[in-house]
Amino acid sequence: MSNNIIYDPVSNINTVNWKSCFPYSSPRDQQENSINKVLNAFKTGKKYAIIDCGTGVGKSAIGLTIAKYISNNEEQFPGVYEEGCYFLTTQKVLQDQYEKDFSSKGLISLYSSSNYSCSIDKQASCKDILTANRTGSNSKKFEKCNYECVYKAKKKKFIEKRLGITNFSYFLTEKNYSQKLPNKRVLVVDEAHNLENELTRFIEISVSSYFSEKILGLKVPKGLDTQFKVYNWIKNTYYTSLTNKINFISNQMQKFGITSTKLEEFKKITKRYDLLKSHEQKILQFIQLYNKDNWVFDIEKTNEKYIKFIFKPIDISKYAHQYLMQFADYIIFMSATIISHEGFSLTIGLPSDEVISIKEASPFPSENRPIIYSPAGSMSSKNIDKTLPTMTVMIKEIMKNHKNEKGIIHTHSTKVAKYLKSSIRSNRIIIAYGENREKALKEHINSKKPTILISPSMSEGVDLKGNLSEFQILCKVPFPYLGDKVVKKKMTKWKWWYNTQTIRTIIQSVGRSIRSEKDKAVTYILDSDWKRIKSTCRNDFPKDFFDNYHEF
């Protein structure tokens, strides 16, 4: 047990109480400390826990242990919802990892119905068949899918068992639209630093003039150039056309009559129907939530002929309780990069008197992860073109120094990634972004050569353990894009927000190559703008970030 924590064995929960709930042989000190603190805080009236633990602490085991203990000892943790816990994560790879690690401990993993194949017709997904059944357009052989369905069976298990994991998108949709998942005593939100973005994505809307004209047959009137005008048009005209179209397609589907020869055609219709239904739910949600002072409005030109109206919320703390936090008695937020606990609480609307905050450093030795700052020049928009040639020369030298090792180059910009790929001209380079991101990652992992990934989008969700990356380069300090109106509004509302986002992405990027106590990787920072963020925000980084830091 951690030496700085003293427990009263009579009134406090301690390791002896929950040891049987822990999924491994014994907990690390940081895990022990976190579990004891959270359980005792919940027992004495707290409702929310922020667990900010460095890579390697083992957050998932912490969350699982707390959830299991509360489920087994409900009398100590009063609440209004049924026993059990939902785990939420942002990425499929993390959900898969949870399932791999803890399915033997009773954890059930659930995806959306489109991820399961129908047992009667393997060419169709459960989603296709269930949509057809709802509209009455299926043949009789699919009738039993209403009660014998692969997806429904998995969902039933997910609901009935005490422990279940799914992704944000599915959970938010199910809880707020379908409303068929019961509330449970505990909710564990993993990768919680992404929660603000996930809720924003769920709430924001876009309305395309192409979609309006080609799908709904509704011409967008001229002169829709202000937030007020567009909102009223969406509310009074667009939404009505949308619901009429949905009703029309529903009637079409009933008359269609699905057969094996018509399956592909029918799948297209159900896909369009689901897209329209989902869009309708979001538009209705937007109409109900809209407040001009908390929304950013933009008109984006998609091509010469068509435009897109975009509405994004600024402060989602106003909606977080309604769309997420009301669904559990106790909520645990876990991440390696919360950065500012106070800021996190503000952005999602947590009442400070109901929150317990915990911060634990990574157990990985700092001697295995040196950080070298060697500036090539500023990578700001004004200076990037001047800096890139110098940076390219430096990267070539770094590659020579690691000629037999795999690595990753974080560019934070597609422009930089493309420039480096064309300028370096090495068969070691694999560029990874957009649709080829996962394919490129697999190529890198499977290759026996010392390949190097170049990517603007691998700061998270990539596990380059062992020799998959023994060096990494940060070409550009990942400041949020100032051309984004939401970014500007948030900067105005919260002075700390901009730097917090930057620090978070830096830490996440550095963490891609160090995944265990034995991993070794050197990090090179080449953007001179790093000096500014280091001097103003040094105390916001983990304490051990600068233990093996060097400047040249």
Coordinates of C-alpha atoms in Angstrom, one line a residue:
M1 CA 0.0 0.0 0.0
S2 CA 1.2 3.5 -0.7
N3 CA 2.9 4.9 2.4
N4 CA 1.2 8.3 2.4
I5 CA -2.3 6.9 2.7
I6 CA -3.6 5.8 6.1
Y7 CA -6.9 4.0 6.4
D8 CA -9.1 3.3 9.4
P9 CA -9.8 -0.5 9.0
V10 CA -13.2 0.0 10.7
S11 CA -14.7 2.8 8.6
N12 CA -12.5 2.8 5.5
I13 CA -12.5 0.4 2.5
N14 CA -9.0 -0.9 2.0
T15 CA -7.1 -3.4 -0.2
V16 CA -8.2 -6.5 1.7
N17 CA -11.9 -5.6 0.9
W18 CA -11.5 -5.4 -2.8
K19 CA -8.5 -7.7 -3.6
S20 CA -10.8 -10.5 -4.9
C21 CA -12.3 -8.0 -7.5
F22 CA -8.8 -7.1 -8.9
P23 CA -8.3 -8.9 -12.3
Y24 CA -4.6 -9.7 -11.8
S25 CA -2.4 -11.3 -9.0
S26 CA -1.6 -8.1 -7.2
P27 CA -2.0 -4.3 -7.8
R28 CA 0.7 -1.7 -8.3
D29 CA 1.0 1.0 -5.6
Q30 CA -0.7 3.5 -7.9
Q31 CA -3.6 1.2 -8.6
E32 CA -4.0 0.5 -4.9
N33 CA -4.0 4.1 -4.0
S34 CA -6.5 5.1 -6.7
I35 CA -8.9 2.3 -5.9
N36 CA -8.9 3.0 -2.2
K37 CA -9.4 6.7 -2.7
V38 CA -12.3 6.4 -5.1
L39 CA -14.2 3.7 -3.2
N40 CA -13.9 5.7 0.1
A41 CA -14.9 8.9 -1.7
F42 CA -18.0 7.2 -3.2
K43 CA -18.9 5.7 0.1
T44 CA -18.9 9.1 1.8
G45 CA -21.0 10.9 -0.8
K46 CA -18.9 11.8 -3.8
K47 CA -20.5 10.9 -7.2
Y48 CA -17.6 11.6 -9.7
A49 CA -14.0 10.4 -9.8
I50 CA -11.3 11.8 -12.1
I51 CA -8.5 9.3 -12.4
D52 CA -5.5 10.8 -14.2
C53 CA -2.9 8.1 -14.5
G54 CA 0.2 8.0 -16.7
T55 CA 0.7 5.3 -19.3
G56 CA 1.4 1.9 -17.6
V57 CA -0.4 2.5 -14.4
G58 CA -3.2 0.2 -15.6
K59 CA -6.3 2.3 -15.6
S60 CA -8.6 -0.4 -17.0
A61 CA -7.9 -2.7 -14.1
I62 CA -8.6 0.2 -11.7
G63 CA -12.0 0.9 -13.4
L64 CA -12.9 -2.8 -13.4
T65 CA -12.1 -3.3 -9.8
I66 CA -14.1 -0.3 -8.6
A67 CA -17.1 -1.4 -10.7
K68 CA -17.0 -5.0 -9.5
Y69 CA -16.6 -4.0 -5.8
I70 CA -19.6 -1.6 -6.0
S71 CA -21.7 -4.2 -7.8
N72 CA -20.9 -6.7 -5.1
N73 CA -21.5 -4.3 -2.2
E74 CA -24.4 -2.1 -3.2
E75 CA -25.5 -1.5 0.3
Q76 CA -22.4 0.7 0.8
F77 CA -23.1 2.7 -2.3
P78 CA -26.7 4.0 -2.4
G79 CA -28.2 4.8 -5.7
V80 CA -31.4 4.7 -7.7
Y81 CA -30.2 2.5 -10.6
E82 CA -29.8 -1.2 -11.0
E83 CA -26.5 -3.0 -10.2
G84 CA -23.8 -3.2 -12.8
C85 CA -21.5 -1.0 -14.8
Y86 CA -21.1 0.3 -18.4
F87 CA -17.6 1.0 -19.7
L88 CA -17.3 3.5 -22.6
T89 CA -14.3 4.0 -24.9
T90 CA -13.7 6.1 -28.0
Q91 CA -11.9 3.6 -30.2
K92 CA -12.6 0.1 -31.4
V93 CA -9.0 -1.0 -30.7
L94 CA -9.5 -0.1 -27.0
Q95 CA -12.9 -1.9 -26.8
D96 CA -11.2 -5.0 -28.4
Q97 CA -8.5 -4.8 -25.8
Y98 CA -10.9 -4.6 -22.9
E99 CA -12.7 -7.7 -24.3
K100 CA -9.5 -9.6 -24.7
D101 CA -8.3 -8.7 -21.2
F102 CA -11.5 -9.0 -19.2
S103 CA -14.1 -11.2 -21.0
S104 CA -13.0 -14.0 -18.7
K105 CA -13.9 -11.8 -15.8
G106 CA -17.5 -11.4 -17.1
L107 CA -17.1 -8.3 -19.3
I108 CA -19.5 -8.3 -22.3
S109 CA -18.5 -6.2 -25.4
L110 CA -21.3 -4.8 -27.6
Y111 CA -21.1 -3.1 -31.0
S112 CA -23.9 -1.6 -33.1
S113 CA -26.1 -4.0 -35.1
S114 CA -24.2 -3.2 -38.4
N115 CA -21.2 -5.1 -37.0
Y116 CA -23.0 -8.5 -36.8
S117 CA -23.9 -10.8 -39.7
C118 CA -27.5 -12.2 -39.9
S119 CA -27.5 -15.9 -39.0
I120 CA -30.1 -16.6 -41.8
D121 CA -28.4 -14.6 -44.6
K122 CA -24.7 -14.0 -43.9
Q123 CA -24.5 -11.4 -46.7
A124 CA -26.8 -9.1 -44.7
S125 CA -26.0 -7.4 -41.4
C126 CA -28.4 -7.6 -38.4
K127 CA -29.0 -4.0 -39.0
D128 CA -30.3 -4.5 -42.6
I129 CA -32.7 -7.3 -41.5
L130 CA -34.0 -5.6 -38.4
T131 CA -34.7 -2.4 -40.4
A132 CA -36.6 -4.5 -43.0
N133 CA -38.6 -6.2 -40.3
R134 CA -39.6 -2.9 -38.6
T135 CA -41.0 -1.7 -41.9
G136 CA -42.8 -5.0 -42.7
S137 CA -40.9 -5.6 -46.0
N138 CA -39.1 -8.8 -45.1
S139 CA -40.1 -12.3 -46.2
K140 CA -41.3 -14.8 -43.6
K141 CA -38.0 -16.6 -43.3
F142 CA -36.6 -13.5 -41.5
E143 CA -39.5 -13.3 -38.9
K144 CA -37.5 -15.3 -36.3
C145 CA -34.9 -12.5 -36.4
N146 CA -37.2 -10.5 -34.2
Y147 CA -36.5 -12.9 -31.4
E148 CA -33.5 -15.0 -32.6
C149 CA -31.0 -12.4 -33.7
V150 CA -27.2 -12.5 -33.2
Y151 CA -27.1 -8.8 -32.3
K152 CA -30.2 -8.9 -30.0
A153 CA -28.8 -11.9 -28.2
K154 CA -25.5 -10.1 -27.6
K155 CA -27.4 -6.9 -26.5
K156 CA -29.5 -9.0 -24.1
K157 CA -26.3 -10.4 -22.5
F158 CA -24.8 -6.9 -22.4
I159 CA -27.8 -5.6 -20.5
E160 CA -28.2 -8.6 -18.1
K161 CA -24.6 -9.0 -17.1
R162 CA -23.0 -6.7 -14.5
L163 CA -20.1 -5.6 -16.7
G164 CA -20.4 -4.3 -20.3
I165 CA -18.3 -2.3 -22.6
T166 CA -19.3 -0.4 -25.8
N167 CA -18.3 2.8 -27.6
F168 CA -19.4 6.4 -27.1
S169 CA -21.3 6.7 -30.4
Y170 CA -23.4 3.6 -29.8
F171 CA -24.1 4.4 -26.1
L172 CA -25.1 8.0 -26.7
T173 CA -27.4 7.0 -29.6
E174 CA -29.0 4.1 -27.6
K175 CA -29.5 6.1 -24.5
N176 CA -30.8 9.3 -26.1
Y177 CA -32.8 8.0 -29.1
S178 CA -33.6 4.3 -28.8
Q179 CA -33.7 4.4 -24.9
K180 CA -33.6 0.6 -24.6
L181 CA -30.5 0.3 -22.4
P182 CA -31.3 0.5 -18.7
N183 CA -29.4 2.9 -16.4
K184 CA -26.8 1.2 -14.2
R185 CA -25.1 2.1 -10.9
V186 CA -21.7 2.8 -12.3
L187 CA -20.4 4.3 -15.6
V188 CA -16.6 4.2 -16.4
V189 CA -15.5 6.6 -19.1
D190 CA -12.1 5.6 -20.5
E191 CA -10.0 8.0 -22.6
A192 CA -12.1 10.7 -20.9
H193 CA -10.0 13.5 -22.3
N194 CA -12.0 12.9 -25.5
L195 CA -15.4 13.3 -23.8
E196 CA -15.8 16.9 -24.7
N197 CA -15.2 16.1 -28.4
E198 CA -17.5 13.1 -28.3
L199 CA -20.4 15.0 -26.9
T200 CA -19.8 17.9 -29.3
R201 CA -19.8 15.5 -32.2
F202 CA -23.0 13.9 -31.0
I203 CA -24.8 17.3 -30.7
E204 CA -23.4 19.3 -33.7
I205 CA -25.2 19.3 -37.0
S206 CA -24.6 20.1 -40.6
V207 CA -27.2 20.6 -43.3
S208 CA -26.0 20.3 -46.9
S209 CA -27.7 22.1 -49.8
Y210 CA -26.8 19.1 -52.0
F211 CA -28.6 16.7 -49.6
S212 CA -31.5 19.1 -49.3
E213 CA -32.0 19.4 -53.1
K214 CA -31.0 15.9 -54.3
I215 CA -32.5 13.8 -51.5
L216 CA -35.3 15.8 -50.1
G217 CA -36.2 17.8 -53.2
L218 CA -36.0 21.0 -51.2
K219 CA -34.3 24.0 -52.8
V220 CA -32.3 26.1 -50.4
P221 CA -33.6 29.7 -50.7
K222 CA -31.3 32.5 -51.5
G223 CA -30.4 34.9 -48.8
L224 CA -29.8 32.3 -46.0
D225 CA -26.7 34.0 -44.8
T226 CA -27.2 34.5 -41.0
Q227 CA -27.5 32.1 -38.1
F228 CA -31.0 33.4 -37.3
K229 CA -32.3 32.9 -40.8
V230 CA -30.8 29.4 -41.2
Y231 CA -32.0 28.2 -37.8
N232 CA -35.6 29.3 -38.6
W233 CA -35.5 27.7 -42.1
I234 CA -34.2 24.4 -40.6
K235 CA -36.9 24.5 -37.9
N236 CA -39.9 25.5 -40.0
T237 CA -39.1 24.1 -43.5
Y238 CA -36.2 21.6 -43.6
Y239 CA -37.3 19.5 -40.7
T240 CA -40.8 19.0 -42.2
S241 CA -39.4 17.9 -45.6
L242 CA -37.0 15.5 -43.8
T243 CA -39.8 13.8 -41.9
N244 CA -42.0 13.6 -45.1
K245 CA -39.1 11.9 -46.9
I246 CA -38.7 9.4 -44.1
N247 CA -42.4 8.5 -44.2
F248 CA -42.2 8.1 -48.0
I249 CA -39.2 5.7 -47.8
S250 CA -40.9 3.7 -45.0
N251 CA -43.9 3.2 -47.2
Q252 CA -41.7 2.2 -50.1
M253 CA -39.9 -0.4 -48.0
Q254 CA -43.2 -2.0 -46.9
K255 CA -44.1 -2.5 -50.6
F256 CA -40.6 -3.6 -51.6
G257 CA -40.7 -7.2 -50.4
I258 CA -37.1 -8.4 -49.7
T259 CA -35.8 -11.5 -51.5
S260 CA -32.2 -12.8 -52.0
T261 CA -32.1 -11.3 -55.5
K262 CA -33.2 -7.9 -54.2
L263 CA -30.9 -7.9 -51.1
E264 CA -28.2 -5.5 -52.3
E265 CA -30.8 -3.1 -53.6
F266 CA -32.7 -3.3 -50.3
K267 CA -29.5 -2.8 -48.3
K268 CA -29.0 0.6 -50.1
I269 CA -32.6 1.6 -49.2
T270 CA -32.2 0.6 -45.5
K271 CA -28.9 2.5 -45.4
R272 CA -30.6 5.6 -46.7
Y273 CA -33.5 5.2 -44.4
D274 CA -31.2 4.8 -41.3
L275 CA -29.2 7.8 -42.4
L276 CA -32.3 9.9 -42.7
K277 CA -33.7 8.7 -39.3
S278 CA -30.4 9.5 -37.6
H279 CA -30.3 12.9 -39.3
E280 CA -33.9 13.6 -38.2
Q281 CA -33.1 12.8 -34.6
K282 CA -30.1 15.1 -34.6
I283 CA -32.0 17.9 -36.2
L284 CA -34.8 17.6 -33.7
Q285 CA -32.3 17.5 -30.9
F286 CA -30.7 20.7 -32.3
I287 CA -34.0 22.5 -32.6
Q288 CA -34.7 21.8 -28.9
L289 CA -31.2 22.7 -27.7
Y290 CA -30.4 25.8 -29.8
N291 CA -29.4 28.9 -28.0
K292 CA -27.6 31.5 -30.3
D293 CA -25.1 32.5 -27.6
N294 CA -23.8 28.9 -27.2
W295 CA -23.5 27.9 -30.8
V296 CA -21.1 28.7 -33.6
F297 CA -22.5 29.0 -37.1
D298 CA -20.6 28.6 -40.3
I299 CA -21.3 28.3 -44.0
E300 CA -18.9 26.0 -45.8
K301 CA -18.6 25.8 -49.6
T302 CA -18.4 22.2 -50.7
N303 CA -18.0 23.0 -54.3
E304 CA -18.9 25.7 -56.9
K305 CA -22.6 24.8 -56.7
Y306 CA -23.3 23.6 -53.1
I307 CA -22.8 24.8 -49.6
K308 CA -23.1 23.3 -46.1
F309 CA -24.6 25.0 -43.0
I310 CA -22.8 23.9 -39.8
F311 CA -23.8 24.5 -36.1
K312 CA -21.5 23.5 -33.3
P313 CA -21.9 24.0 -29.5
I314 CA -19.3 26.0 -27.7
D315 CA -19.8 24.9 -24.1
I316 CA -21.1 21.3 -23.8
S317 CA -21.3 21.5 -20.0
K318 CA -24.9 22.7 -20.5
Y319 CA -25.8 19.4 -22.1
A320 CA -23.4 16.8 -20.5
H321 CA -25.8 15.9 -17.7
Q322 CA -28.8 15.4 -20.1
Y323 CA -26.9 13.3 -22.6
L324 CA -24.6 11.3 -20.4
M325 CA -24.2 11.9 -16.7
Q326 CA -27.8 11.3 -15.7
F327 CA -27.5 7.6 -16.7
A328 CA -25.5 6.4 -13.6
D329 CA -25.2 7.0 -9.9
Y330 CA -21.4 7.0 -9.9
I331 CA -19.2 8.0 -12.8
I332 CA -15.4 7.4 -13.2
F333 CA -13.5 9.4 -15.8
M334 CA -10.1 7.9 -16.7
S335 CA -7.3 9.2 -18.8
A336 CA -3.5 9.7 -19.0
T337 CA -4.0 13.3 -20.1
I338 CA -6.7 15.1 -18.2
I339 CA -4.1 17.8 -17.6
S340 CA -6.3 20.3 -15.7
H341 CA -8.8 18.6 -13.4
E342 CA -10.5 21.9 -12.7
G343 CA -10.7 22.7 -16.4
F344 CA -12.1 19.2 -17.2
S345 CA -14.8 19.6 -14.5
L346 CA -15.8 23.0 -15.9
T347 CA -16.0 21.8 -19.5
I348 CA -18.4 18.9 -18.7
G349 CA -20.2 20.6 -15.8
L350 CA -19.1 18.5 -12.8
P351 CA -20.1 20.1 -9.4
S352 CA -16.7 20.5 -7.6
D353 CA -18.1 19.3 -4.2
E354 CA -19.1 15.9 -5.7
V355 CA -15.7 15.2 -7.3
I356 CA -12.7 13.2 -6.2
S357 CA -9.5 13.8 -8.2
I358 CA -6.5 11.5 -8.4
K359 CA -3.2 11.9 -10.3
E360 CA -0.6 9.2 -10.6
A361 CA 2.6 9.3 -12.6
S362 CA 3.7 6.7 -15.1
P363 CA 5.8 3.8 -13.6
F364 CA 7.9 3.6 -16.8
P365 CA 11.5 4.7 -16.1
S366 CA 12.4 8.1 -17.5
E367 CA 15.9 6.8 -18.5
N368 CA 14.1 4.7 -21.2
R369 CA 12.4 7.8 -22.8
P370 CA 14.8 10.7 -23.4
I371 CA 13.3 13.8 -25.0
I372 CA 15.6 15.9 -27.2
Y373 CA 14.7 19.4 -28.3
S374 CA 16.7 20.5 -31.3
P375 CA 14.9 23.3 -33.2
A376 CA 14.8 23.4 -37.0
G377 CA 12.8 26.7 -36.9
S378 CA 9.2 27.8 -36.3
M379 CA 6.5 25.7 -37.8
S380 CA 3.8 28.5 -37.5
S381 CA 1.8 29.2 -40.7
K382 CA 4.1 32.2 -41.4
N383 CA 7.3 30.3 -41.1
I384 CA 6.5 26.7 -42.1
D385 CA 7.7 27.0 -45.7
K386 CA 11.0 28.4 -44.6
T387 CA 11.5 25.8 -41.9
L388 CA 10.6 22.6 -43.8
P389 CA 13.8 22.3 -45.9
T390 CA 16.0 22.6 -42.8
M391 CA 13.7 20.2 -40.9
T392 CA 14.0 17.6 -43.8
V393 CA 17.8 17.6 -43.5
M394 CA 17.6 17.1 -39.8
I395 CA 15.1 14.2 -40.1
K396 CA 17.4 12.5 -42.7
E397 CA 20.2 12.7 -40.1
I398 CA 18.0 11.3 -37.4
M399 CA 17.0 8.5 -39.7
K400 CA 20.7 7.7 -40.3
N401 CA 21.3 7.5 -36.5
H402 CA 18.4 5.0 -36.3
K403 CA 19.1 3.2 -39.5
N404 CA 18.1 -0.2 -38.1
E405 CA 15.2 0.9 -36.0
K406 CA 11.5 1.5 -36.7
G407 CA 10.0 4.9 -35.8
I408 CA 7.2 7.4 -36.2
I409 CA 7.1 11.0 -37.4
H410 CA 4.2 13.0 -36.0
T411 CA 3.5 15.9 -38.4
H412 CA 0.1 17.2 -37.1
S413 CA -0.5 18.4 -40.6
T414 CA -1.2 16.6 -43.9
K415 CA 0.8 19.3 -45.7
V416 CA 3.9 18.5 -43.6
A417 CA 3.4 14.7 -44.1
K418 CA 3.2 15.0 -47.9
Y419 CA 6.2 17.3 -48.0
L420 CA 8.4 15.0 -46.0
K421 CA 7.3 11.9 -48.0
S422 CA 8.2 13.6 -51.3
S423 CA 11.4 15.3 -50.0
I424 CA 13.0 12.4 -48.1
R425 CA 12.3 9.7 -50.8
S426 CA 13.2 6.7 -48.7
N427 CA 11.7 3.2 -49.0
R428 CA 11.6 3.1 -45.2
I429 CA 8.8 5.8 -45.2
I430 CA 5.2 4.7 -45.0
I431 CA 2.7 7.6 -45.0
A432 CA -0.4 7.0 -43.0
Y433 CA -3.5 9.3 -43.0
G434 CA -7.1 9.3 -44.2
E435 CA -8.5 6.0 -45.5
N436 CA -5.1 4.3 -45.8
R437 CA -4.2 4.9 -42.1
E438 CA -5.0 1.4 -40.8
K439 CA -3.5 -0.3 -43.9
A440 CA -0.3 1.7 -43.5
L441 CA -0.1 0.9 -39.8
K442 CA -0.5 -2.9 -40.5
E443 CA 2.2 -2.6 -43.2
H444 CA 4.6 -1.0 -40.6
I445 CA 3.8 -3.6 -37.9
N446 CA 4.2 -6.6 -40.2
S447 CA 7.3 -5.4 -42.1
K448 CA 10.7 -6.8 -41.1
K449 CA 12.4 -3.7 -42.4
P450 CA 13.1 -0.6 -40.3
T451 CA 10.1 1.3 -41.6
I452 CA 9.1 4.7 -40.4
L453 CA 5.5 5.9 -40.2
I454 CA 4.7 9.5 -41.2
S455 CA 1.3 10.6 -40.0
P456 CA -0.7 13.7 -39.0
S457 CA -3.2 11.6 -37.0
M458 CA -1.5 9.0 -34.9
S459 CA -1.2 10.8 -31.6
E460 CA -3.8 8.4 -30.1
G461 CA -5.0 4.9 -30.5
V462 CA -1.8 3.4 -31.8
D463 CA 0.3 0.9 -29.8
L464 CA 3.9 0.9 -31.1
K465 CA 5.3 -1.4 -28.4
G466 CA 8.6 -3.1 -28.4
N467 CA 10.7 -2.5 -31.5
L468 CA 7.7 -1.1 -33.5
S469 CA 9.0 2.4 -32.7
E470 CA 12.4 3.2 -31.0
F471 CA 12.4 6.8 -32.0
Q472 CA 9.8 9.4 -32.7
I473 CA 9.8 12.9 -34.1
L474 CA 7.4 15.8 -33.3
C475 CA 7.7 18.1 -36.4
K476 CA 5.1 20.6 -35.2
V477 CA 3.7 21.6 -31.9
P478 CA 0.1 20.5 -32.2
F479 CA -1.7 23.8 -31.4
P480 CA -5.5 23.7 -32.2
Y481 CA -6.4 25.3 -35.5
L482 CA -7.1 29.0 -35.0
G483 CA -9.2 29.2 -38.1
D484 CA -11.8 27.1 -36.3
K485 CA -14.5 29.4 -34.9
V486 CA -15.2 27.0 -32.0
V487 CA -11.5 27.0 -31.0
K488 CA -11.6 30.8 -30.9
K489 CA -14.8 30.9 -28.8
K490 CA -13.4 28.4 -26.3
M491 CA -10.2 30.3 -26.1
T492 CA -12.2 33.4 -25.2
K493 CA -14.3 31.6 -22.7
W494 CA -11.5 29.7 -21.0
K495 CA -8.0 31.2 -21.2
W496 CA -6.4 27.9 -20.3
W497 CA -8.2 25.7 -22.8
Y498 CA -5.9 26.3 -25.9
N499 CA -2.7 25.3 -24.1
T500 CA -4.4 22.3 -22.4
Q501 CA -5.4 20.9 -25.8
T502 CA -1.8 21.4 -27.1
I503 CA -0.2 19.7 -24.0
R504 CA -2.6 16.8 -24.2
T505 CA -1.7 16.0 -27.8
I506 CA 2.0 16.3 -27.1
I507 CA 1.8 13.8 -24.2
Q508 CA -0.4 11.5 -26.2
S509 CA 2.1 11.6 -29.2
V510 CA 5.1 10.9 -27.0
G511 CA 3.3 8.0 -25.4
R512 CA 2.9 6.0 -28.6
S513 CA 6.3 4.4 -28.4
I514 CA 6.6 3.7 -24.7
R515 CA 4.0 1.0 -23.9
S516 CA 5.8 -1.0 -21.1
E517 CA 8.6 -0.8 -18.5
K518 CA 11.0 -2.4 -21.0
D519 CA 10.3 -0.2 -24.0
K520 CA 12.9 2.3 -25.0
A521 CA 12.4 5.3 -27.4
V522 CA 13.9 8.7 -27.9
T523 CA 11.7 11.6 -28.8
Y524 CA 12.9 14.5 -31.0
I525 CA 11.1 17.9 -30.9
L526 CA 12.1 20.0 -33.9
D527 CA 9.6 22.9 -33.8
S528 CA 11.1 26.1 -32.1
D529 CA 7.5 27.0 -31.0
W530 CA 7.9 24.3 -28.4
K531 CA 10.0 26.8 -26.4
R532 CA 7.0 29.0 -25.9
I533 CA 4.7 26.2 -24.6
K534 CA 7.5 24.9 -22.4
S535 CA 8.1 28.2 -20.7
T536 CA 4.5 29.1 -20.1
C537 CA 3.1 25.7 -19.3
R538 CA 5.9 23.6 -17.8
N539 CA 4.0 22.9 -14.6
D540 CA 1.0 21.5 -16.6
F541 CA 3.1 18.6 -17.9
P542 CA 3.6 15.4 -15.9
K543 CA 6.3 15.8 -13.3
D544 CA 8.5 13.2 -14.9
F545 CA 8.2 14.6 -18.4
F546 CA 11.4 16.6 -18.0
D547 CA 13.4 14.1 -16.0
N548 CA 15.4 13.0 -19.1
Y549 CA 15.0 16.2 -21.2
H550 CA 17.8 17.7 -23.2
E551 CA 18.3 20.8 -25.4
F552 CA 20.8 21.1 -28.3

